[in-house]
mmCIF file of C-alpha atoms in Angstrom:
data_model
loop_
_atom_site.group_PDB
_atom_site.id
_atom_site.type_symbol
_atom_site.label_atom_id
_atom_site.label_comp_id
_atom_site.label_asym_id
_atom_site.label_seq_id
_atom_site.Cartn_x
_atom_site.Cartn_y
_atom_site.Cartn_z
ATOM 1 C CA UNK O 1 70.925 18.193 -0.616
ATOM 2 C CA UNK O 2 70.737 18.668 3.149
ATOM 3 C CA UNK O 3 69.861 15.444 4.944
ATOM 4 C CA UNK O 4 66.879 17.944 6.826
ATOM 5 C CA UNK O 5 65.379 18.444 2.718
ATOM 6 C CA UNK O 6 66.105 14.739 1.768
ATOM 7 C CA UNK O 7 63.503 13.469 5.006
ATOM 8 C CA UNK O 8 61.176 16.482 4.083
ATOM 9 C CA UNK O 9 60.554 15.358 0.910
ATOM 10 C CA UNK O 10 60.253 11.427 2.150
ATOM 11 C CA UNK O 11 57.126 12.552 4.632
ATOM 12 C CA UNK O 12 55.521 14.500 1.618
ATOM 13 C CA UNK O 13 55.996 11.721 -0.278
ATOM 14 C CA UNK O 14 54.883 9.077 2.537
ATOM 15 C CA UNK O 15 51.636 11.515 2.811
ATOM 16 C CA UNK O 16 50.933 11.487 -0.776
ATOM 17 C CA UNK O 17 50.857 7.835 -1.166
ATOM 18 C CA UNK O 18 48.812 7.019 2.134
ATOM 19 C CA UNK O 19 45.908 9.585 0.516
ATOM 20 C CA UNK O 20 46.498 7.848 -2.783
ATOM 21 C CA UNK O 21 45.502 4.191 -1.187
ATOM 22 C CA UNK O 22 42.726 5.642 0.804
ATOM 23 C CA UNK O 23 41.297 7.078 -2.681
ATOM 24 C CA UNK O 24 41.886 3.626 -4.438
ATOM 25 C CA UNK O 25 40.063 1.957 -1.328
ATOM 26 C CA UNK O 26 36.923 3.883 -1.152
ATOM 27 C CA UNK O 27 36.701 4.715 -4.962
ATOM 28 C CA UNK O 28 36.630 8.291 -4.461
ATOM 29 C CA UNK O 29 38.728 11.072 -5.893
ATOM 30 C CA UNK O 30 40.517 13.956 -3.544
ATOM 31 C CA UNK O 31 37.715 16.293 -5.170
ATOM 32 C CA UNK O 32 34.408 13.494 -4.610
ATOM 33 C CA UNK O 33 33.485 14.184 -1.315
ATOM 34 C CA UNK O 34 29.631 14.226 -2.057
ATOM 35 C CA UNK O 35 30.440 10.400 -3.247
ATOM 36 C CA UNK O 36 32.091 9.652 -0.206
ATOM 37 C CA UNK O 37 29.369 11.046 1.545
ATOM 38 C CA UNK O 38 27.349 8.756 -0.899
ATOM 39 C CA UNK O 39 28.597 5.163 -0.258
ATOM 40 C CA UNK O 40 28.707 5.844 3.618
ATOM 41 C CA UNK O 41 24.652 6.285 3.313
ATOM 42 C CA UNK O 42 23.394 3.468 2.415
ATOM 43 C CA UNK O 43 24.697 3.690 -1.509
ATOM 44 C CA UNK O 44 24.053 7.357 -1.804
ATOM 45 C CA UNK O 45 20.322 6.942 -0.454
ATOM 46 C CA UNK O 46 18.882 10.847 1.036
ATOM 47 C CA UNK O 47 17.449 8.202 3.382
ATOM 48 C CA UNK O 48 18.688 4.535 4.552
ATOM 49 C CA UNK O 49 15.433 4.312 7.188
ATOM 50 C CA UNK O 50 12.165 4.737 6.523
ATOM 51 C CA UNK O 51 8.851 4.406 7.768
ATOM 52 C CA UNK O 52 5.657 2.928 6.033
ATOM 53 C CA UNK O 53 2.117 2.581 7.198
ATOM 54 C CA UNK O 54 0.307 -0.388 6.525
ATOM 55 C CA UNK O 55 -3.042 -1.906 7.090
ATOM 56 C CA UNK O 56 -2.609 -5.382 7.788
ATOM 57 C CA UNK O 57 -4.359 -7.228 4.530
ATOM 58 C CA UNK O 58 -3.351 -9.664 1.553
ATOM 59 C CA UNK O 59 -3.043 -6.830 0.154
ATOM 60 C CA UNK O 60 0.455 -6.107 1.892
ATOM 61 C CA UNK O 61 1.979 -9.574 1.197
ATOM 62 C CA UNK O 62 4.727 -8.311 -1.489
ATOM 63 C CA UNK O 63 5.802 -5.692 1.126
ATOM 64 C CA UNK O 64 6.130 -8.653 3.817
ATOM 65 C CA UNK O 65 7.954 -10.385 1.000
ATOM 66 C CA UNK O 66 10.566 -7.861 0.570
ATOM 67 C CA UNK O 67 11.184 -7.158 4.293
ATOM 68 C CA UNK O 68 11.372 -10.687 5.445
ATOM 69 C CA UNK O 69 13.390 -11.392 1.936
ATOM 70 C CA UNK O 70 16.234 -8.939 2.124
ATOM 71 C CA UNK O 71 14.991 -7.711 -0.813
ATOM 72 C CA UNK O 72 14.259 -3.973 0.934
ATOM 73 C CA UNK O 73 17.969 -4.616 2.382
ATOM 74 C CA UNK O 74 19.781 -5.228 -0.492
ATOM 75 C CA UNK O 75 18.461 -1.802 -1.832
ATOM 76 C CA UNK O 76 20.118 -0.468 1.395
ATOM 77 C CA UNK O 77 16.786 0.351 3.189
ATOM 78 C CA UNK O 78 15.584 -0.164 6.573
ATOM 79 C CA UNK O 79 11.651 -0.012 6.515
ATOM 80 C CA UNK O 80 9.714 -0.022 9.899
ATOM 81 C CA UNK O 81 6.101 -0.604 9.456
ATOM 82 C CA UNK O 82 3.494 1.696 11.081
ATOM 83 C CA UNK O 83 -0.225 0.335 11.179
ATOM 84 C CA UNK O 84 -2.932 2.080 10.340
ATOM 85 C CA UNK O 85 -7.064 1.675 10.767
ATOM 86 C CA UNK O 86 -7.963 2.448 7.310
ATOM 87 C CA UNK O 87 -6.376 3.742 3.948
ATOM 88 C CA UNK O 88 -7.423 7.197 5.204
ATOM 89 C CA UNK O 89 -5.954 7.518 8.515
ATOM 90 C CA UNK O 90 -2.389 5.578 6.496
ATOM 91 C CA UNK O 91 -2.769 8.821 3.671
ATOM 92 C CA UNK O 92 -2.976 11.190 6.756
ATOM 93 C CA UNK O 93 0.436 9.809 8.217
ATOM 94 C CA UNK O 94 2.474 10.641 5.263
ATOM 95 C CA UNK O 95 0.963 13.966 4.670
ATOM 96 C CA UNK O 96 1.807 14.856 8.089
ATOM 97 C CA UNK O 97 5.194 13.704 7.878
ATOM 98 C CA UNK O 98 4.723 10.346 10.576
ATOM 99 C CA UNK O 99 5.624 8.051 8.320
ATOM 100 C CA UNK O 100 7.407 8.619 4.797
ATOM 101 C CA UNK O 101 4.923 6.425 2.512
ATOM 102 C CA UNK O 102 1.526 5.505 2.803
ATOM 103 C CA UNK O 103 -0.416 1.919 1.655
ATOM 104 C CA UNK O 104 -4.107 2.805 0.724
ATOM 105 C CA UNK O 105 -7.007 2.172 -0.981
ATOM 106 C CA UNK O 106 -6.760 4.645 -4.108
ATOM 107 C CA UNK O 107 -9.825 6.624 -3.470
ATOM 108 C CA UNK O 108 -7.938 8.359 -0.582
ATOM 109 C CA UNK O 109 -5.243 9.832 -2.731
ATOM 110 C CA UNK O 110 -7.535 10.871 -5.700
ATOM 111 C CA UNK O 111 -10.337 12.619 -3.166
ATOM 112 C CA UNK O 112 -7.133 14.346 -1.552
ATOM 113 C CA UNK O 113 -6.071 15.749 -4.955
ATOM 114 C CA UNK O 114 -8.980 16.976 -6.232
ATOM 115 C CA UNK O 115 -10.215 18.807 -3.149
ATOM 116 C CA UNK O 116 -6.579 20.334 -2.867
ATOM 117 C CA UNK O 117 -6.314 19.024 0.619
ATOM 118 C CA UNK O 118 -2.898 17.402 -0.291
ATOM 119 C CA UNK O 119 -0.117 17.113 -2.973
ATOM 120 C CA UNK O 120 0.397 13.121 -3.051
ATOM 121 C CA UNK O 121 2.133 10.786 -5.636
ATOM 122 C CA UNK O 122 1.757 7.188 -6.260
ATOM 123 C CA UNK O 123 5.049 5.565 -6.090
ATOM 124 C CA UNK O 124 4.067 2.113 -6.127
ATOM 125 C CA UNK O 125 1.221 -0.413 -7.134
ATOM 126 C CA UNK O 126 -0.725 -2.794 -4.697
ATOM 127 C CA UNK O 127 -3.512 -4.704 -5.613
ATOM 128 C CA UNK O 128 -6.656 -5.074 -7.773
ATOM 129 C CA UNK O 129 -10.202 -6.164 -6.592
ATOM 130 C CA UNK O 130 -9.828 -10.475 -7.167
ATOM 131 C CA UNK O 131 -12.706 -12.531 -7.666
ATOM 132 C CA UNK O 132 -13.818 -13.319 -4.196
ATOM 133 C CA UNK O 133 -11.382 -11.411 -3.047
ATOM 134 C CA UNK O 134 -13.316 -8.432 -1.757
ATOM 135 C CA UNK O 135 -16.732 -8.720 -0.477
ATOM 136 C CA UNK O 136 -20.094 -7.630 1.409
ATOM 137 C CA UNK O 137 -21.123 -10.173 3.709
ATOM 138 C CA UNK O 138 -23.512 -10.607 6.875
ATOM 139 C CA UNK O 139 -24.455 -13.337 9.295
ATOM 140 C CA UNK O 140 -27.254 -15.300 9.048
ATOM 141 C CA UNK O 141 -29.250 -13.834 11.713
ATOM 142 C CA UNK O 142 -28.478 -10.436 10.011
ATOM 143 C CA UNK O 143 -31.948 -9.081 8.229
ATOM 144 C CA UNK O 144 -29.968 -8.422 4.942
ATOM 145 C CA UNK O 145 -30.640 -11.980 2.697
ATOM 146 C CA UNK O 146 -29.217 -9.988 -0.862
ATOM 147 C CA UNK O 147 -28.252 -6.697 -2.328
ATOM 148 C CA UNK O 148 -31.583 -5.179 -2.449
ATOM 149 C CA UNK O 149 -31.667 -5.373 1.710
ATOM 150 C CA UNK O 150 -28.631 -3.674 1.967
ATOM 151 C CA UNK O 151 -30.986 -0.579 1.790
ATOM 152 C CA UNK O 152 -31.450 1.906 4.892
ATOM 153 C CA UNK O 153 -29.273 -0.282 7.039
ATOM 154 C CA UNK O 154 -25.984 -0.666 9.209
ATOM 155 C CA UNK O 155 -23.337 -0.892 6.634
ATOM 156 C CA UNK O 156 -19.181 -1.343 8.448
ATOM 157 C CA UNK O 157 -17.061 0.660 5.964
ATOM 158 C CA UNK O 158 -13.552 1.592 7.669
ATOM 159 C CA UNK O 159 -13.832 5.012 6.508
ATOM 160 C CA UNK O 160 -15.815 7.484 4.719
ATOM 161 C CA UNK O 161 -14.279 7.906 0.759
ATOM 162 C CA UNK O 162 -12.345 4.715 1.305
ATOM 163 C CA UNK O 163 -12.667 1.655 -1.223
ATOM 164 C CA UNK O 164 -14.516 0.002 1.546
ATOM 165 C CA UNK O 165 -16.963 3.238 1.122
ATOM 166 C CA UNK O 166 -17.323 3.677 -2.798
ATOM 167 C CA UNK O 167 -17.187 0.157 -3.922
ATOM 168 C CA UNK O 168 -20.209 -0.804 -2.019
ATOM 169 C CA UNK O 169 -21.737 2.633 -2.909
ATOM 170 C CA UNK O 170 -21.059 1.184 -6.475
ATOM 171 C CA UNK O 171 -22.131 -2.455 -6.159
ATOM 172 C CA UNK O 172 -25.592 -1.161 -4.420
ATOM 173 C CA UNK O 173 -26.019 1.720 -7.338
ATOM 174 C CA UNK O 174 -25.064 -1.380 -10.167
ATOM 175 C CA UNK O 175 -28.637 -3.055 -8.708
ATOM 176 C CA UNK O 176 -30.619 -0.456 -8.321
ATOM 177 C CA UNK O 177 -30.148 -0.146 -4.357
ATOM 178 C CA UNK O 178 -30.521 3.314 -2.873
ATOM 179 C CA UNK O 179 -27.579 4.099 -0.587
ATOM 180 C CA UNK O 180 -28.670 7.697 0.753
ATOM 181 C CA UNK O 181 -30.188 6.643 3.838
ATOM 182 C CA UNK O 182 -27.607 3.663 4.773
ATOM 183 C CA UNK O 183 -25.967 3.834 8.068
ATOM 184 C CA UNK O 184 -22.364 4.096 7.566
ATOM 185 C CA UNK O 185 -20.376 2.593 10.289
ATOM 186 C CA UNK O 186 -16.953 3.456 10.701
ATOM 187 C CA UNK O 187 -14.386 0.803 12.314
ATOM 188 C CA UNK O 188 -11.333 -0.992 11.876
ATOM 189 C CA UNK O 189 -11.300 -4.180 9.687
ATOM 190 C CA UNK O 190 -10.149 -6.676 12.454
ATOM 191 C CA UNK O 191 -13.320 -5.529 14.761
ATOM 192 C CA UNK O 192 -15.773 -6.071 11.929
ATOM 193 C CA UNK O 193 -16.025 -9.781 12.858
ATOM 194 C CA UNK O 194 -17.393 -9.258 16.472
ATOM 195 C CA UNK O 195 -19.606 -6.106 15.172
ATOM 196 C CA UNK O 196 -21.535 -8.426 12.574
ATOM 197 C CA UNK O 197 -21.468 -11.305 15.398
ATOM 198 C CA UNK O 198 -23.008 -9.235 17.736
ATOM 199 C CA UNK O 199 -25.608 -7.419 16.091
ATOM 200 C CA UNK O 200 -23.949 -4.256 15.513
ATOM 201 C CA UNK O 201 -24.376 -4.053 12.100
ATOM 202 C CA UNK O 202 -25.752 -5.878 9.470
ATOM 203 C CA UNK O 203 -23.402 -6.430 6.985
ATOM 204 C CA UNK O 204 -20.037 -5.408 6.216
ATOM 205 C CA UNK O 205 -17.308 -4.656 3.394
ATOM 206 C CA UNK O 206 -14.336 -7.039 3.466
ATOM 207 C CA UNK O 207 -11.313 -8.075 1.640
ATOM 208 C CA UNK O 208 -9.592 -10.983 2.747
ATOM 209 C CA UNK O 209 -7.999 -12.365 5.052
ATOM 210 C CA UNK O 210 -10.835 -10.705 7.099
ATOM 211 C CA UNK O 211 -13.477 -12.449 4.724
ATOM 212 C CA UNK O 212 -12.295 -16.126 5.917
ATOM 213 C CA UNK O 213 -11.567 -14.704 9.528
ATOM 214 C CA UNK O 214 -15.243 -13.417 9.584
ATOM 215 C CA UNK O 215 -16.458 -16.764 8.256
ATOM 216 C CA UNK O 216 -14.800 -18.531 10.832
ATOM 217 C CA UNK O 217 -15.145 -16.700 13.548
ATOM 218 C CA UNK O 218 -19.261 -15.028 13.098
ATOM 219 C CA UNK O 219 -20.264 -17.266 10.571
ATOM 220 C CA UNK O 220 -20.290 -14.390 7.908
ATOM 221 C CA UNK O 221 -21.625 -14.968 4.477
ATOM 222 C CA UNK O 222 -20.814 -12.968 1.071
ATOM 223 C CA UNK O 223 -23.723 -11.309 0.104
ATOM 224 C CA UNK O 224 -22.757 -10.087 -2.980
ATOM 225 C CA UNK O 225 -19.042 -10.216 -4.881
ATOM 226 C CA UNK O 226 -17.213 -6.804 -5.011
ATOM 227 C CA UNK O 227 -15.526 -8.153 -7.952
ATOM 228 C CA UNK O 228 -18.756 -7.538 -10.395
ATOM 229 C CA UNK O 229 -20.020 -4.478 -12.959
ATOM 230 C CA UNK O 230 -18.446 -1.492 -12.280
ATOM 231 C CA UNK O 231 -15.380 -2.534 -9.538
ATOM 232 C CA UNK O 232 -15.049 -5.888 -11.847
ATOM 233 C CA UNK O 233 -10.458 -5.741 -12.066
ATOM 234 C CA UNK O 234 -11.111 -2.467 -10.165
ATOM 235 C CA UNK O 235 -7.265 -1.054 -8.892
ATOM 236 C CA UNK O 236 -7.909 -1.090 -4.910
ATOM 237 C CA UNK O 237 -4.916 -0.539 -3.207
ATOM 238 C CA UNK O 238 -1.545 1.806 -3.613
ATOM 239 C CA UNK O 239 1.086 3.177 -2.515
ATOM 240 C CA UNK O 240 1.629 6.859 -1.706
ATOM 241 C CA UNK O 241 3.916 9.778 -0.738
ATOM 242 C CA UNK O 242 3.677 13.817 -0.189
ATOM 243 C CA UNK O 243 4.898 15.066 -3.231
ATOM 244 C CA UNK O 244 7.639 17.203 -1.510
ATOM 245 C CA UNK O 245 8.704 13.987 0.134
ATOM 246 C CA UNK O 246 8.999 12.558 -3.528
ATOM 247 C CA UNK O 247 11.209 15.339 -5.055
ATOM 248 C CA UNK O 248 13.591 15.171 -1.833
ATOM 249 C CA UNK O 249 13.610 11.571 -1.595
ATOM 250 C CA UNK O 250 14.440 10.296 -5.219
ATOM 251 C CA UNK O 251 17.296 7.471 -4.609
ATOM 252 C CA UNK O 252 15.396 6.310 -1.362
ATOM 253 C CA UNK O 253 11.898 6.387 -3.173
ATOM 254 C CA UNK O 254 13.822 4.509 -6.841
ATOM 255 C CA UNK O 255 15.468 2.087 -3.799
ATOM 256 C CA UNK O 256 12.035 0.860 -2.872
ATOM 257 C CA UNK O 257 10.390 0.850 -5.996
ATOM 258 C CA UNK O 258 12.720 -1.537 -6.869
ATOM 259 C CA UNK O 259 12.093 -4.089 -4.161
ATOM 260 C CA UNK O 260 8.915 -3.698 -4.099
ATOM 261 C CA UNK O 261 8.511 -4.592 -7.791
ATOM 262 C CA UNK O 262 10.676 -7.604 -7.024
ATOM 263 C CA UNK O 263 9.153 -8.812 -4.307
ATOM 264 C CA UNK O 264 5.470 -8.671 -6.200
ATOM 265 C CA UNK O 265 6.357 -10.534 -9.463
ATOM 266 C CA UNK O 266 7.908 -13.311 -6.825
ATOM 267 C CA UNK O 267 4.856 -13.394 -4.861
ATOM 268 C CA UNK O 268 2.903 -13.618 -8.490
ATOM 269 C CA UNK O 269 5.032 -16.700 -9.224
ATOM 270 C CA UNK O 270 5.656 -18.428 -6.363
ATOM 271 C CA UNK O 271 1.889 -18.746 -3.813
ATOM 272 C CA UNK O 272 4.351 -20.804 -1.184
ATOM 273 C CA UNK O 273 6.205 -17.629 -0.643
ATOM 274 C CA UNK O 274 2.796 -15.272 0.484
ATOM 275 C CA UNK O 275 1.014 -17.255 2.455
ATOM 276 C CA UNK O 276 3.876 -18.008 5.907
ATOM 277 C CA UNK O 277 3.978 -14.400 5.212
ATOM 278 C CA UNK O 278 -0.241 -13.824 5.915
ATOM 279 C CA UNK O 279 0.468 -16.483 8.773
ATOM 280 C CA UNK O 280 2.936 -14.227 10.729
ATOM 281 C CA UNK O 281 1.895 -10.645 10.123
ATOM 282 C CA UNK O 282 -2.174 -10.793 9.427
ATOM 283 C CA UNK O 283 -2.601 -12.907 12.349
ATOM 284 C CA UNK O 284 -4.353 -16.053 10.241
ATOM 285 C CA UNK O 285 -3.889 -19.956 10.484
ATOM 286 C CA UNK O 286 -1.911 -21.705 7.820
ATOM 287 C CA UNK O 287 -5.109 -23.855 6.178
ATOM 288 C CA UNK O 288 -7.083 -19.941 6.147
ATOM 289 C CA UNK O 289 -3.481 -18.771 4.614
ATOM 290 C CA UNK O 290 -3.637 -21.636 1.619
ATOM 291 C CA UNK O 291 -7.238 -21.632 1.228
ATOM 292 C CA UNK O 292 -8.146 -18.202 1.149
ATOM 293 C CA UNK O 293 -8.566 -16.144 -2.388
ATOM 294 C CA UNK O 294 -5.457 -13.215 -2.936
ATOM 295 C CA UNK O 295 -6.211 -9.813 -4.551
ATOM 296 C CA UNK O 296 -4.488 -9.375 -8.052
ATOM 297 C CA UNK O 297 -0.528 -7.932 -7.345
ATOM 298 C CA UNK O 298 0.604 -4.961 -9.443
ATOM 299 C CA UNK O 299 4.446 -4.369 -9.916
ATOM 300 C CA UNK O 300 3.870 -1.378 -12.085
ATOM 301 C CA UNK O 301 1.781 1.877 -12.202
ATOM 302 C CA UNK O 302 -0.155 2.101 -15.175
ATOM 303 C CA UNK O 303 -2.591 5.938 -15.330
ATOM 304 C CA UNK O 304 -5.180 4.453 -17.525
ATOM 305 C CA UNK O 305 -5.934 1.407 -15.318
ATOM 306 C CA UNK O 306 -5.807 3.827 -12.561
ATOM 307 C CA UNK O 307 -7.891 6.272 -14.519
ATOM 308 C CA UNK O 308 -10.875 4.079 -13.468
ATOM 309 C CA UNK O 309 -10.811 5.402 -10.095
ATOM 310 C CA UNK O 310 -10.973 9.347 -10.159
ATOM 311 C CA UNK O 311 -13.758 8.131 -12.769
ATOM 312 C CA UNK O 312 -15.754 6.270 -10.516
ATOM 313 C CA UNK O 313 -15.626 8.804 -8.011
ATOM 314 C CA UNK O 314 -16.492 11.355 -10.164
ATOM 315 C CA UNK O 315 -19.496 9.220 -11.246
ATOM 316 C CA UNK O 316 -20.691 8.534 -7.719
ATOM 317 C CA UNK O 317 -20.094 12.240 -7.073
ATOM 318 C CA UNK O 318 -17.417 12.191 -5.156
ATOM 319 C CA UNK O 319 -15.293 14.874 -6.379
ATOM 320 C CA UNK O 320 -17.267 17.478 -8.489
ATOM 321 C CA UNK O 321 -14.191 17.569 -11.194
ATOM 322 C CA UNK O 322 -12.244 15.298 -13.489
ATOM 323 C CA UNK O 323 -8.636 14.555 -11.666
ATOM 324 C CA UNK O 324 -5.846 12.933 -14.349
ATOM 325 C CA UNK O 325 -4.117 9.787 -13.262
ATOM 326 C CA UNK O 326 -1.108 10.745 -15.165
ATOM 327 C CA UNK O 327 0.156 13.511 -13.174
ATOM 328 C CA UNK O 328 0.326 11.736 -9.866
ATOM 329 C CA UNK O 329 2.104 8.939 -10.940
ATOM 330 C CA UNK O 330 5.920 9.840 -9.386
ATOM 331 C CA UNK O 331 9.098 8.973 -11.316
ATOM 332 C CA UNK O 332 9.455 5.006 -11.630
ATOM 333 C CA UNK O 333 12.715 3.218 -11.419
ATOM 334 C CA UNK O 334 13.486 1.890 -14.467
ATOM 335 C CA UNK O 335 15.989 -1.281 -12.754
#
């Protein structure tokens, strides 16, 4: 064999071990190039960043939980939070493609569906209405005293079909109080404070920490529990995604399911881990933070629990037909 053949076949053979160790390294065959692809994204993810918009209540603790935590990192995610002014306005930004899931209050999502203004999913639970935990409340120079004044005047809802909307609709229809000729005005939680304080309105809806903020800062008083009748357990808060979103998106959507389930049966367990959380992100001092009441966590999606809300809508008339909880529900990750 010609010395020219004998280093030939050395090279090939140089070649076809250096591919072999770069295939042992990364785990991948000659053939796997869509797992290659894979493990440089973030474990295979369609997307390692993504955005979610928020509103900034108790109810978002678990979400704090698993950014501060690491938990959203060890899925391989990189969430960036996008605030919103109500649980409408955060629906609208994932419809529209701004962000890539949406916090809200459930009503949103079911009102969407049935009037075929939007194909969302739920992807993940939030929070159900707490004792004390959600509330009506006014000031004491306020001309509403109890439910029954709540009649024909200024009522702060941060948007129309909202929880903030059809849970006092309910509360007033569960004691007889006619609604139809109540001033509904529309603002952003944090400026609900200073609109009672000032005269603006005369009472509010509220979940916390804006019901011990308000009590602080105007004085505010509850003047009735949301947590009663009809909205007694009632599922309040959720989160959502455009259903084309969902079906593109299922590693990255499975990746955050399962931090977020994580990080909301830790905050369940453990108070001491929620309430630095509330301190830093929803703007509230640390005796507020360890006195104030928490909404009831969720870590899983269950349609007839959330069957109670198309319900109630229907009932108050809301939507004109029945929507199923079932079908909305996205794909859950089962680790």
């Amino acid at each position: 064999m010609s010395s020219g053949r004998v280093r030939t076949r050395r090279a090939a053979l140089g070649l076809a071990l250096t591919v072999a160790a770069a295939t042992a390294l990364t785990g991948c065959s000659a053939l796997g190039s869509d797992d290659s692809n894979a493990s440089s994204n973030g474990g295979g993810l369609e997307k390692s960043k993504i955005k979610v918009s928020i509103m900034p209540t108790t109810d978002l603790a678990p979400f704090w939980l698993a950014q501060d935590g690491g938990y959203f990192k060890a899925e391989g995610l990189e969430v960036e939070q996008v605030i919103a002014n109500s649980g409408q306005a955060s629906m609208t930004k994932a419809i529209s493609g701004e962000v890539d899931i949406a916090l809200s209050t459930y009503t949103p999502f079911f009102v969407a569906k049935s009037k075929g203004a939007a194909d969302v999913q739920l992807v993940a639970d939030g929070t159900s209405v707490n004792a004390k935990s959600n509330a009506i409340v006014t000031v004491p120079t306020s001309p509403v005293k109890t439910v029954n004044d709540l009649a024909g005047r200024r009522i702060a809802i941060t948007a129309v079909n909202t929880a903030s909307d059809i849970l006092t609709k309910s509360v007033m229809k569960d004691h007889g109080v006619d609604f139809s000729k109540v001033n509904w005005v529309t603002m952003p939680l944090p400026n609900m404070a200073a609109a009672l304080q000032q005269g603006q309105v005369d009472a509010a809806y509220m979940p916390e920490p804006q019901l011990s903020q308000a009590a602080k800062i105007a004085g505010a008083i509850p003047v009735i529990d949301i947590n009663t009748g009809a909205t007694q357990d009632f599922p309040l808060t959720g989160y959502g995604a455009a259903t084309k979103w969902v079906q593109a998106n299922p590693k990255t959507l499975a990746a955050f399911q399962r931090a977020m389930k994580k990080a909301t049966l830790d905050a369940i367990n453990d108070r001491s881990k929620v309430e630095p959380l509330l301190v830093k992100y929803a703007k509230i001092d640390e005796d507020t933070a360890k006195l104030l009441t928490l909404p009831g966590y969720g870590s899983t999606l269950d349609a007839r629990r959330l069957q109670r809300v198309p319900d109630l809508l229907l009932q108050m008339g809301v939507i004109t037909s029945k929507v199923d909880a079932a079908p909305m529900i996205a794909p859950q990750a089962t680790s």
